[in-house]
mmCIF file with all atom_site columns, C-alpha atoms in Angstrom:
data_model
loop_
_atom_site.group_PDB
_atom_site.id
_atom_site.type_symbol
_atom_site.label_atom_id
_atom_site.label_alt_id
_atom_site.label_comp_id
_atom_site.label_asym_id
_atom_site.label_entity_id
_atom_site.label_seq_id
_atom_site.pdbx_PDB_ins_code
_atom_site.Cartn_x
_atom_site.Cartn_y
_atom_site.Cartn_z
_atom_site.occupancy
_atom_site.B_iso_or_equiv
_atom_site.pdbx_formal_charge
_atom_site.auth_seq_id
_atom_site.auth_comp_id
_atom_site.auth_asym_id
_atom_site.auth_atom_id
_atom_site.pdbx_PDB_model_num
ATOM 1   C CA . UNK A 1 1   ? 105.576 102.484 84.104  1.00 96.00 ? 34  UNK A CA 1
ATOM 2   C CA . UNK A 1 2   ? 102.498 101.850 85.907  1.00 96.00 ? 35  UNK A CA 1
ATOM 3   C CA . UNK A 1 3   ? 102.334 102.647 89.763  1.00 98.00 ? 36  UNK A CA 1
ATOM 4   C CA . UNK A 1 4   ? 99.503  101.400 92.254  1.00 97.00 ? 37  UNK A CA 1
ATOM 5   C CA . UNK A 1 5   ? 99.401  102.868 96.011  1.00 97.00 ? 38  UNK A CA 1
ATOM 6   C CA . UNK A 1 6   ? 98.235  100.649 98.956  1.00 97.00 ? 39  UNK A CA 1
ATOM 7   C CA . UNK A 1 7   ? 97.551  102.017 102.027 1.00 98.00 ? 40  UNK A CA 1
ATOM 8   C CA . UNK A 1 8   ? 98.759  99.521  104.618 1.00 97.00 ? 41  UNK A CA 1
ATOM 9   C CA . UNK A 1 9   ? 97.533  99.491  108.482 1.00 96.00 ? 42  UNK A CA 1
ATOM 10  C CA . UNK A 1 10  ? 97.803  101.168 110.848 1.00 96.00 ? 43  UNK A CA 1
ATOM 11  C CA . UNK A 1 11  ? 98.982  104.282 110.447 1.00 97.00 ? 44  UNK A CA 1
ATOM 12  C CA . UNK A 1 12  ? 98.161  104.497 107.130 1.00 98.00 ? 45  UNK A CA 1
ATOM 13  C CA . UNK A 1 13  ? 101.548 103.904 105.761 1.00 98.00 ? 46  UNK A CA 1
ATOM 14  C CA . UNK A 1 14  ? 101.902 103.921 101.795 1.00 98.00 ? 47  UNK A CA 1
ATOM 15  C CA . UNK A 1 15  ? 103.155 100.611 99.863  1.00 98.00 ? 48  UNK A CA 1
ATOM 16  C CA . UNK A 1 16  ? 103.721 101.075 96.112  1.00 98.00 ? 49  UNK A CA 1
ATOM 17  C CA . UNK A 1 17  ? 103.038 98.101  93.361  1.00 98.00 ? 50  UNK A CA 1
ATOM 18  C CA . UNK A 1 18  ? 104.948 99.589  90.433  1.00 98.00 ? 51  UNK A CA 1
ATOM 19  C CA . UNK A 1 19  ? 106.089 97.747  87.167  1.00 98.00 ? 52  UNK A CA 1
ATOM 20  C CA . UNK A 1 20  ? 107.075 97.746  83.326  1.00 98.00 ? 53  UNK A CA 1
ATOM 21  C CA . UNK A 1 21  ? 104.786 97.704  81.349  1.00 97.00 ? 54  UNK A CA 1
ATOM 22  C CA . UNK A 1 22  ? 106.912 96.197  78.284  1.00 98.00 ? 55  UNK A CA 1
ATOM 23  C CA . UNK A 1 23  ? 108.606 93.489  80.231  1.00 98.00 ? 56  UNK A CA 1
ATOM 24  C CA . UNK A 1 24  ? 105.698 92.780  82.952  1.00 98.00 ? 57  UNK A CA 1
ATOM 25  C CA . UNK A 1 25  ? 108.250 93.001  85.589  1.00 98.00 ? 58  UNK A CA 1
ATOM 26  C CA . UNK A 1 26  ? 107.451 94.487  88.700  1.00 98.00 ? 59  UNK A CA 1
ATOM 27  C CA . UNK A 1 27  ? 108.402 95.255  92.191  1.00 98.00 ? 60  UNK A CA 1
ATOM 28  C CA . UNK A 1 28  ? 106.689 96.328  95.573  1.00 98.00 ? 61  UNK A CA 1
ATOM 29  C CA . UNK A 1 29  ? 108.025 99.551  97.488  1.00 98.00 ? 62  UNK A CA 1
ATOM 30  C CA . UNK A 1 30  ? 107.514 99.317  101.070 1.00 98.00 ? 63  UNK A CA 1
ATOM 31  C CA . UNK A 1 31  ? 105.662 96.168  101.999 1.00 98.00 ? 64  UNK A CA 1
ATOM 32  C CA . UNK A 1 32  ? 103.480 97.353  104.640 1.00 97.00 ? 65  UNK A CA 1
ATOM 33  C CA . UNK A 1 33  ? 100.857 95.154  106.298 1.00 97.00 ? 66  UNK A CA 1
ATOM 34  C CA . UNK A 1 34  ? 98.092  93.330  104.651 1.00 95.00 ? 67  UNK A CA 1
ATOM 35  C CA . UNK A 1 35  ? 100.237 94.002  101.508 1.00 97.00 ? 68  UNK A CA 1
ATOM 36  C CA . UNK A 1 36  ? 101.542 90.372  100.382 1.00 97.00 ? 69  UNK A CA 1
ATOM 37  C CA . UNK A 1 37  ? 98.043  89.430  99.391  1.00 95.00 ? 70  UNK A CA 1
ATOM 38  C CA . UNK A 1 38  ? 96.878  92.042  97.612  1.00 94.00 ? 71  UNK A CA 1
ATOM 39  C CA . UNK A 1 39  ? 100.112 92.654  95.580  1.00 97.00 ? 72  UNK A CA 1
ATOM 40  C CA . UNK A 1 40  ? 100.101 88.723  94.661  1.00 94.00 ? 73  UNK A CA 1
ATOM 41  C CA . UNK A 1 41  ? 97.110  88.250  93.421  1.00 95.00 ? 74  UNK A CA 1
ATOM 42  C CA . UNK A 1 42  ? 96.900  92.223  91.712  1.00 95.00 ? 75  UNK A CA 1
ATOM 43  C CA . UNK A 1 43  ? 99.867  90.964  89.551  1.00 96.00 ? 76  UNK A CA 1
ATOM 44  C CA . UNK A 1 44  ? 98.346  87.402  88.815  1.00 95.00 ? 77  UNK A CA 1
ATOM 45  C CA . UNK A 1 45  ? 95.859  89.398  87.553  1.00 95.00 ? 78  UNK A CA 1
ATOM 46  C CA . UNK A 1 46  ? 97.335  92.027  85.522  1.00 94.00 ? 79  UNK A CA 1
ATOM 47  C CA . UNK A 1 47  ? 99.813  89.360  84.032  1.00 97.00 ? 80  UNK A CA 1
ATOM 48  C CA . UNK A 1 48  ? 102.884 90.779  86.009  1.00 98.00 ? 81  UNK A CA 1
ATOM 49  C CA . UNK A 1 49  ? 105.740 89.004  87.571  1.00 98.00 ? 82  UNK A CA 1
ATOM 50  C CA . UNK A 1 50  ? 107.109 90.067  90.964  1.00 98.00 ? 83  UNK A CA 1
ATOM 51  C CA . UNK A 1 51  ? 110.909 90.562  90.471  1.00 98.00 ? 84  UNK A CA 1
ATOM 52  C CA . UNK A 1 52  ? 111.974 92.670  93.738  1.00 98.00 ? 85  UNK A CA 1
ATOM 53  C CA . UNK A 1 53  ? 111.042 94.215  97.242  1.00 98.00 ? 86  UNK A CA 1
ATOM 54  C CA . UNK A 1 54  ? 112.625 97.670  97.634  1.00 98.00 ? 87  UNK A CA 1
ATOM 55  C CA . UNK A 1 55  ? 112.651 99.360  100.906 1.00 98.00 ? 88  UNK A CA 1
ATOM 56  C CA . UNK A 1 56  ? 113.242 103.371 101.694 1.00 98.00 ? 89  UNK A CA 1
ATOM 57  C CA . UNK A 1 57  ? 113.972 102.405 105.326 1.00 98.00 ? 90  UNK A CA 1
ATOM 58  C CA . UNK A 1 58  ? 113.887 99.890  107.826 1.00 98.00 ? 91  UNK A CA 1
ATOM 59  C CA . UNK A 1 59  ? 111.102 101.451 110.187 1.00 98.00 ? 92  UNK A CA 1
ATOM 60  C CA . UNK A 1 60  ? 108.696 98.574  111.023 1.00 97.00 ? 93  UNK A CA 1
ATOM 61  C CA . UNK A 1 61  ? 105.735 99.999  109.076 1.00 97.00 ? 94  UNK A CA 1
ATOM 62  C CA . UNK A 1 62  ? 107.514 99.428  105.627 1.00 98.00 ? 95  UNK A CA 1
ATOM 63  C CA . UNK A 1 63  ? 108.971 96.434  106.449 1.00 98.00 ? 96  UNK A CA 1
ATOM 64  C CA . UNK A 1 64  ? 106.231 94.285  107.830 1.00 97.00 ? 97  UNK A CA 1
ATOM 65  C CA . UNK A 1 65  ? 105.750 91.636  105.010 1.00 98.00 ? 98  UNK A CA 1
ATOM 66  C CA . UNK A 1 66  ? 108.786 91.953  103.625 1.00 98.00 ? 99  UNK A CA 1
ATOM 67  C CA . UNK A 1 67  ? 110.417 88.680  104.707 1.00 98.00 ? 100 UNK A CA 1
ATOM 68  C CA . UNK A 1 68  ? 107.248 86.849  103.133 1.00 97.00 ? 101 UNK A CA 1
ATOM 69  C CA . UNK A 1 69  ? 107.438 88.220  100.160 1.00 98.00 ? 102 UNK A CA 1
ATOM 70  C CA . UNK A 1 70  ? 111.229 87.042  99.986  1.00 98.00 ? 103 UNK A CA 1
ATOM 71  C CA . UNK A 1 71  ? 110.211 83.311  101.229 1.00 97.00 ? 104 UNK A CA 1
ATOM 72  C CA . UNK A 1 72  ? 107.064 82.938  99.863  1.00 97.00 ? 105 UNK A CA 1
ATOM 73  C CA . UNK A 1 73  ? 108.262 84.801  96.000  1.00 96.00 ? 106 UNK A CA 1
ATOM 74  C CA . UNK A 1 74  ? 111.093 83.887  96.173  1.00 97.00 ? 107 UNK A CA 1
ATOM 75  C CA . UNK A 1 75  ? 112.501 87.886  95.538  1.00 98.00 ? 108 UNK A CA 1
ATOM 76  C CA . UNK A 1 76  ? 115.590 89.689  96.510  1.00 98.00 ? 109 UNK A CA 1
ATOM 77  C CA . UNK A 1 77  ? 115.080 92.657  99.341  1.00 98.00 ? 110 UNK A CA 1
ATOM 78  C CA . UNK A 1 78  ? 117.091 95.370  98.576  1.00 98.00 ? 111 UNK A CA 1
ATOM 79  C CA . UNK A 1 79  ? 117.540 97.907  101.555 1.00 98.00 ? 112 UNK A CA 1
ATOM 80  C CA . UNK A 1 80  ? 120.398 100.369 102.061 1.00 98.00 ? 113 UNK A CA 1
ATOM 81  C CA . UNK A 1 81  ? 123.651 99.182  104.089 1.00 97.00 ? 114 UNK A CA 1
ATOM 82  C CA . UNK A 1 82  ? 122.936 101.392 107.026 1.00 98.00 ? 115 UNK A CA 1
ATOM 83  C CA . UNK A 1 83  ? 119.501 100.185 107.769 1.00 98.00 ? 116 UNK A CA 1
ATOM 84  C CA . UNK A 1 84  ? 120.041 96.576  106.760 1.00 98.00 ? 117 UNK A CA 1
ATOM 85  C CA . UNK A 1 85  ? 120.581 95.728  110.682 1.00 97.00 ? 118 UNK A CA 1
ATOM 86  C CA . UNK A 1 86  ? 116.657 96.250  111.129 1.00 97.00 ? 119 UNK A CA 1
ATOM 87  C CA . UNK A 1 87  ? 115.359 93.692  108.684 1.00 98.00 ? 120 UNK A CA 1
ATOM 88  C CA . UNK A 1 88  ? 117.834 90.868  110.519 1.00 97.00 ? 121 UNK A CA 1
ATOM 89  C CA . UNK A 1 89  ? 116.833 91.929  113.395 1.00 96.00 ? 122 UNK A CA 1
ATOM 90  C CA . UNK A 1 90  ? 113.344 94.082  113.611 1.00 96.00 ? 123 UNK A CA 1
ATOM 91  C CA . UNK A 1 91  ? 113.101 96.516  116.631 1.00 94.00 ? 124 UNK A CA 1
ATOM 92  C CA . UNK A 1 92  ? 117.348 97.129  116.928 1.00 94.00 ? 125 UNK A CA 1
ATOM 93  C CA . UNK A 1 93  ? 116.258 100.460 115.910 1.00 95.00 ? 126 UNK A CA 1
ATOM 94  C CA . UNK A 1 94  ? 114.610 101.219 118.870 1.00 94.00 ? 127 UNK A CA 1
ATOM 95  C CA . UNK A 1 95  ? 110.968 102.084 118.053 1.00 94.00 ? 128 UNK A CA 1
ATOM 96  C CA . UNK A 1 96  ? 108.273 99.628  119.359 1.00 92.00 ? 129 UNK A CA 1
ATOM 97  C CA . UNK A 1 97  ? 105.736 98.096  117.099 1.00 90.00 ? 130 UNK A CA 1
ATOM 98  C CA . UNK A 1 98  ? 102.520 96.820  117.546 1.00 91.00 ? 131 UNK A CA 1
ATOM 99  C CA . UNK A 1 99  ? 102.606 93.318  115.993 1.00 92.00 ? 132 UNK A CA 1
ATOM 100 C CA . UNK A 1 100 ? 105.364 90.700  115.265 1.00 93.00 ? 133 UNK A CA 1
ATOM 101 C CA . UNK A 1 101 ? 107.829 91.474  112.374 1.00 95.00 ? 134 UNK A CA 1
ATOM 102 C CA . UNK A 1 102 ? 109.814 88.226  110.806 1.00 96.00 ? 135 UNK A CA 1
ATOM 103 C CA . UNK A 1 103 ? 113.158 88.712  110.436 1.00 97.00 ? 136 UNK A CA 1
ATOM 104 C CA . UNK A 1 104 ? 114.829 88.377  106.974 1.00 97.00 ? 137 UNK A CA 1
ATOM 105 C CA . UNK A 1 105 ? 118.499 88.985  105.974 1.00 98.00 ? 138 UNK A CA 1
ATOM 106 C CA . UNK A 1 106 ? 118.480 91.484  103.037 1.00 98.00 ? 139 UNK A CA 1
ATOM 107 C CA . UNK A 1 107 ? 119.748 90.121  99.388  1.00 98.00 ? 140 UNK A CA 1
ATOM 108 C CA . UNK A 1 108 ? 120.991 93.637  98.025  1.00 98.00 ? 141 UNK A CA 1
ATOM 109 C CA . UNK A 1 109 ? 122.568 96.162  100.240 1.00 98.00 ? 142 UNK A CA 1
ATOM 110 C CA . UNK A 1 110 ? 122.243 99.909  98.630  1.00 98.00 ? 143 UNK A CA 1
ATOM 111 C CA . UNK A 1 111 ? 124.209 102.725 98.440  1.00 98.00 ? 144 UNK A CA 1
ATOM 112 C CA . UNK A 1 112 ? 123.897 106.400 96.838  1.00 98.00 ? 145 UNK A CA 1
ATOM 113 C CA . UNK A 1 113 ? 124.311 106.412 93.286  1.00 98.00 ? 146 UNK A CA 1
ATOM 114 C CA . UNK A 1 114 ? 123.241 102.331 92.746  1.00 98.00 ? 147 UNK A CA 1
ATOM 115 C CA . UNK A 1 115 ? 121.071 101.891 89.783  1.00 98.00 ? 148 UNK A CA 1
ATOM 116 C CA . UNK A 1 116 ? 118.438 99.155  89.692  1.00 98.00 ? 149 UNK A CA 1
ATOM 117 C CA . UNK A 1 117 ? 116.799 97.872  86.783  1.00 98.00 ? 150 UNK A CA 1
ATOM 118 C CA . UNK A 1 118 ? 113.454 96.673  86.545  1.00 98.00 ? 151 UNK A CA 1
ATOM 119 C CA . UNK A 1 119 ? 112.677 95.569  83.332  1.00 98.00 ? 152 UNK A CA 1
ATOM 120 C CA . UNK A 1 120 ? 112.993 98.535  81.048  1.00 98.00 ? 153 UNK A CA 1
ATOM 121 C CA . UNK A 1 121 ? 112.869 101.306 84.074  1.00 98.00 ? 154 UNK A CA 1
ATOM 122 C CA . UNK A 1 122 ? 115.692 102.139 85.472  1.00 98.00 ? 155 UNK A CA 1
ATOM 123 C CA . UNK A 1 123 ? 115.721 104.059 89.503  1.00 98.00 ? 156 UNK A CA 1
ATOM 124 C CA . UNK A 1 124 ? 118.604 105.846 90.990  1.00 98.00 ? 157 UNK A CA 1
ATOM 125 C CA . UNK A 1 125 ? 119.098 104.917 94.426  1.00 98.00 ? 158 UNK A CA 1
ATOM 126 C CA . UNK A 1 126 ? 119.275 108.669 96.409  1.00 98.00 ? 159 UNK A CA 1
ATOM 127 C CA . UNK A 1 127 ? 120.986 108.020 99.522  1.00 98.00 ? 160 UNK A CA 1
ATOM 128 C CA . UNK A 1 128 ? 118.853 110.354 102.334 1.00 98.00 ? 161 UNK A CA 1
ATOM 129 C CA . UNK A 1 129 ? 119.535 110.232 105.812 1.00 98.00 ? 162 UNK A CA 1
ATOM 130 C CA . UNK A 1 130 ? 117.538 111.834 108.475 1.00 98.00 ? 163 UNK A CA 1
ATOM 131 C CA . UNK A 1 131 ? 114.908 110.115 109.180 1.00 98.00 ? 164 UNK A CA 1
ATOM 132 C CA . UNK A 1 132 ? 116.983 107.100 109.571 1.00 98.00 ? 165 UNK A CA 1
ATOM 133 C CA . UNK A 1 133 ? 120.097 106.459 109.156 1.00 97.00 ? 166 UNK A CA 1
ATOM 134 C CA . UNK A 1 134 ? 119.950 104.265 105.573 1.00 98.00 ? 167 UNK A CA 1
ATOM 135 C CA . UNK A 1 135 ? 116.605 106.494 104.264 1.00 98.00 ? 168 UNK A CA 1
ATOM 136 C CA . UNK A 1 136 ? 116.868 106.465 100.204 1.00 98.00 ? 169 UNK A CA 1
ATOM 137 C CA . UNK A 1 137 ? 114.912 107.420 97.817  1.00 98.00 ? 170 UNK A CA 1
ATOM 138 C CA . UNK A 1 138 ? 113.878 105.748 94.027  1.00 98.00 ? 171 UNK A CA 1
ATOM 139 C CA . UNK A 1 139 ? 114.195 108.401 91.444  1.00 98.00 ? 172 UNK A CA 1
ATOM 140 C CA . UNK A 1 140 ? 113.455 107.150 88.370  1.00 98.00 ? 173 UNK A CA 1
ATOM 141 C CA . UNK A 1 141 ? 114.642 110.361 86.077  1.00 98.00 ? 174 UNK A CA 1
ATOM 142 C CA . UNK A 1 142 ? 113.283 109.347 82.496  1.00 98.00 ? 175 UNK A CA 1
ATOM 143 C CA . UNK A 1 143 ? 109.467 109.087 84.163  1.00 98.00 ? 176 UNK A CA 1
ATOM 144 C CA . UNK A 1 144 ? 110.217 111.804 86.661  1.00 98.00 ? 177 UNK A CA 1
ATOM 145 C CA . UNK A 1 145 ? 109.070 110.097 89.378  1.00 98.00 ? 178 UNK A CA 1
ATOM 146 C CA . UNK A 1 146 ? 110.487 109.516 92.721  1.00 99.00 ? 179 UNK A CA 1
ATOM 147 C CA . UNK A 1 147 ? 109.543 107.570 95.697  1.00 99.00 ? 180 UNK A CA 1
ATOM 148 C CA . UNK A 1 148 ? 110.647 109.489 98.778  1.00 98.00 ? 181 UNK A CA 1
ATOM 149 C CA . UNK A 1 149 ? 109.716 106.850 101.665 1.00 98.00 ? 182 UNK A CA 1
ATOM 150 C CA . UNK A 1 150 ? 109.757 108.863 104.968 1.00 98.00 ? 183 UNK A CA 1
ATOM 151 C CA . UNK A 1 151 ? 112.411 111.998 103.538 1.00 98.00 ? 184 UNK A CA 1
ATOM 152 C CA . UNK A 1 152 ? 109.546 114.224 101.737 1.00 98.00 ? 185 UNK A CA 1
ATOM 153 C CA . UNK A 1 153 ? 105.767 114.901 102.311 1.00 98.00 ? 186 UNK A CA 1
ATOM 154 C CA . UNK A 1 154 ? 103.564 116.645 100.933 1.00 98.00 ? 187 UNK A CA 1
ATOM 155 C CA . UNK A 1 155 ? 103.992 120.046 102.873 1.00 98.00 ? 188 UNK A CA 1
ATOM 156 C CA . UNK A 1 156 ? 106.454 118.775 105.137 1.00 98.00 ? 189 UNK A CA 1
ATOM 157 C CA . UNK A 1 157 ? 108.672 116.066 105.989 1.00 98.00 ? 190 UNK A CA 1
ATOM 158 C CA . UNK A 1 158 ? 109.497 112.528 108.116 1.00 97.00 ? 191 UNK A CA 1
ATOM 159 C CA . UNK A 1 159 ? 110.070 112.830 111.885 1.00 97.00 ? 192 UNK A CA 1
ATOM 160 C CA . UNK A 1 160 ? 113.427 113.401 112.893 1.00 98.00 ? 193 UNK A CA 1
ATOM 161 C CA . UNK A 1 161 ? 113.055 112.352 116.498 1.00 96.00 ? 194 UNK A CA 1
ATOM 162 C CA . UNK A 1 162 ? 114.076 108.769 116.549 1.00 96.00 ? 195 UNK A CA 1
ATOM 163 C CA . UNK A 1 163 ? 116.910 107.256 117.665 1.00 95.00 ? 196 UNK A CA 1
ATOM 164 C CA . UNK A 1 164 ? 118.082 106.954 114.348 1.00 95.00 ? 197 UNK A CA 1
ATOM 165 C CA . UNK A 1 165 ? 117.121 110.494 113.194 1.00 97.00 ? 198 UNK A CA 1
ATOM 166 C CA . UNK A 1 166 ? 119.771 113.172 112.405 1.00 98.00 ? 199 UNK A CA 1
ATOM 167 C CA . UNK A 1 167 ? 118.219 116.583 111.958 1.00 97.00 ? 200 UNK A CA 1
ATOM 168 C CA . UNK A 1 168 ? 120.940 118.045 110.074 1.00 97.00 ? 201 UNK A CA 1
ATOM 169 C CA . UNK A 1 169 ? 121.072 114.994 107.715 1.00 98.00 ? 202 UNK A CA 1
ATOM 170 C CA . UNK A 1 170 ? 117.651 115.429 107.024 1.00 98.00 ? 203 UNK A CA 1
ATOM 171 C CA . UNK A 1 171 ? 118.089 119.370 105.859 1.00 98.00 ? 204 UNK A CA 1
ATOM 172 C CA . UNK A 1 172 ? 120.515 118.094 103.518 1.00 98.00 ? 205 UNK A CA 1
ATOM 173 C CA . UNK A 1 173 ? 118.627 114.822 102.376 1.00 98.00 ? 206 UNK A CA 1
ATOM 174 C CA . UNK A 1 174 ? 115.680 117.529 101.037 1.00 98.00 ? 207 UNK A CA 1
ATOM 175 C CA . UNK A 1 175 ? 117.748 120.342 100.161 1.00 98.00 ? 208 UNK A CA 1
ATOM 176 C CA . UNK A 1 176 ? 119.098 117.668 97.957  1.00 98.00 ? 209 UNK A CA 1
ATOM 177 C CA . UNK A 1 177 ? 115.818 116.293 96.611  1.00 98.00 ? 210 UNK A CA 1
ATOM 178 C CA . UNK A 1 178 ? 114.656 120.150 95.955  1.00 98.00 ? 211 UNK A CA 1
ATOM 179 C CA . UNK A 1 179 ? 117.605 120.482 93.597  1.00 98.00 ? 212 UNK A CA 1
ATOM 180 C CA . UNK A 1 180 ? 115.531 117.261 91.167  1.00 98.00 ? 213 UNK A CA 1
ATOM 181 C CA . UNK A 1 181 ? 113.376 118.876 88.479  1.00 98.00 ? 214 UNK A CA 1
ATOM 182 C CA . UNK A 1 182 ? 110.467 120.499 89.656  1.00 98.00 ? 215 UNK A CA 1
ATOM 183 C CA . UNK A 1 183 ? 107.825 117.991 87.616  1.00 98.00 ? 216 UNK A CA 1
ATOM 184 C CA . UNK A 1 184 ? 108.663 115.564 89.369  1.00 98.00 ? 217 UNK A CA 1
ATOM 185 C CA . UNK A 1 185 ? 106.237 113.425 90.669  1.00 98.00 ? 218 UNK A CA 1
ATOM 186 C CA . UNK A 1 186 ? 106.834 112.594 94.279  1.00 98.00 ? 219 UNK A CA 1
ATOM 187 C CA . UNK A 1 187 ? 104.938 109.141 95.813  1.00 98.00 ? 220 UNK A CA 1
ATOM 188 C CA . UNK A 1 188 ? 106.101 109.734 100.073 1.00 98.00 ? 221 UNK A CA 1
ATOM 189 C CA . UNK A 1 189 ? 105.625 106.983 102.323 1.00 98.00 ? 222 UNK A CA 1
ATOM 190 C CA . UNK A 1 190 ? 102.153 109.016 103.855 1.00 98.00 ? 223 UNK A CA 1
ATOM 191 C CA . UNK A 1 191 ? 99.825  111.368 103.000 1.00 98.00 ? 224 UNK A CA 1
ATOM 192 C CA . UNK A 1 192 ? 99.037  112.117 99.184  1.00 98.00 ? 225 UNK A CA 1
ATOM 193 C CA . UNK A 1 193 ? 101.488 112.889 96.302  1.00 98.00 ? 226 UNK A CA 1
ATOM 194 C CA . UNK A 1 194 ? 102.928 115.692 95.217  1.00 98.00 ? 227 UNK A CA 1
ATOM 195 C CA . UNK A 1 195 ? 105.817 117.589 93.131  1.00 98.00 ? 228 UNK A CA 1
ATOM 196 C CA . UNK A 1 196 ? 108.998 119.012 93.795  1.00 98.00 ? 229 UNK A CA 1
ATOM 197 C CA . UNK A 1 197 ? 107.882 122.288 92.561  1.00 98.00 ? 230 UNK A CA 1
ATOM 198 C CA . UNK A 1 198 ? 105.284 122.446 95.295  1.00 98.00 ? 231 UNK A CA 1
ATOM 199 C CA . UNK A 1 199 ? 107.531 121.874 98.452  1.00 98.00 ? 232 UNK A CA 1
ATOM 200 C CA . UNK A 1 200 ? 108.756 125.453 98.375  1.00 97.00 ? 233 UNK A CA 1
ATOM 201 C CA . UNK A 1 201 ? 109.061 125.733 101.866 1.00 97.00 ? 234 UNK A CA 1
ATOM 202 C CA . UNK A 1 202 ? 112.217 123.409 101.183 1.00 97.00 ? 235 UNK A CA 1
ATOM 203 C CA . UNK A 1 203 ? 114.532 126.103 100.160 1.00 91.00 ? 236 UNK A CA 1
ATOM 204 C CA . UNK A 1 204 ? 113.387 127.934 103.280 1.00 90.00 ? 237 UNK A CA 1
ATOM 205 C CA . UNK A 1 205 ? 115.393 125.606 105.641 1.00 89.00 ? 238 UNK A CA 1
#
């Protein structure tokens, strides 16, 4: 698979481009702003076709461009059940944003254990609350990568002081993640990568 980070405005929030490279399928993780352009025309480019927007969470900094992406592409959003709400209606979750967010009703509700092909990849959908309420991650176990949205930084871990937030979720969303084999790559939703062999502090919780 190939993977290409954008860092989206304002606060720096990370949107992935990721694809097969066999079937020239791809998808975008997180559609931060500024975003839609830069993904279309990196994929004209590279020969890919856009297939699928798939979003960790709801919060309004990975959300932004999503419903463009769906009306303008044409693509599915896929977005677990329990933050779904968010995307119909942006700001029900109770954090303000800075700039408008279009509404979109999502095409593919998630839950733990889905698995979503793209192409010739195939992610696990890892159901992890805490943050928010429908936080997942994409593991995609024969690449041993996984895309941890707002669960897992490098070093530490999302902000569990929303209104959505659940502290002890969130202990059990990465006590869950540390248990995924250590060489796996980890692409969070800020800050560089890392593995799940580095975040020992993990199994001090």
């Amino acid at each position: 698979m190939f993977i290409f980070p954008l860092v989206c405005p304002p606060i720096d929030t990370n949107a992935y481009v990721i694809g097969c490279k066999v079937t020239k399928h791809a998808a975008i993780i997180d559609p931060g702003m500024g975003s839609f352009e830069f993904t279309r025309t990196f994929l004209e480019k590279q020969g890919y076709t856009l297939k699928m927007v798939l979003c960790t969470h709801s919060h309004w900094d990975h959300i932004a461009e999503a419903a463009r992406f769906q009306e303008e592409c044409g693509v599915p959003i896929y977005v677990h059940k329990e933050d779904a709400f968010n995307l119909i209606h942006p700001g029900q979750d109770g954090l303000p944003f800075p700039f408008p967010i279009q509404e979109c009703t999502p095409n593919h509700l998630m839950n733990d254990g889905d698995q979503i092909s793209l192409g010739e990849l195939t992610l696990q959908v890892i159901h992890t609350p805490g943050h928010s309420r429908g936080g997942v991650c994409f593991y995609f176990p024969n690449e041993n990568v996984l895309f941890s949205g707002d669960t897992l930084f490098k070093g530490t871990m999302g902000k569990v002081s929303f209104p959505t937030s659940d502290p002890m979720k969130m202990k059990g969303s990465l006590i869950r993640l540390s248990q995924l084999p250590k060489i796996t790559r980890v692409y969070p939703g800020h800050g560089p990568e890392t593995t799940i062999g580095q975040e020992t502090w993990i199994n001090k919780l």
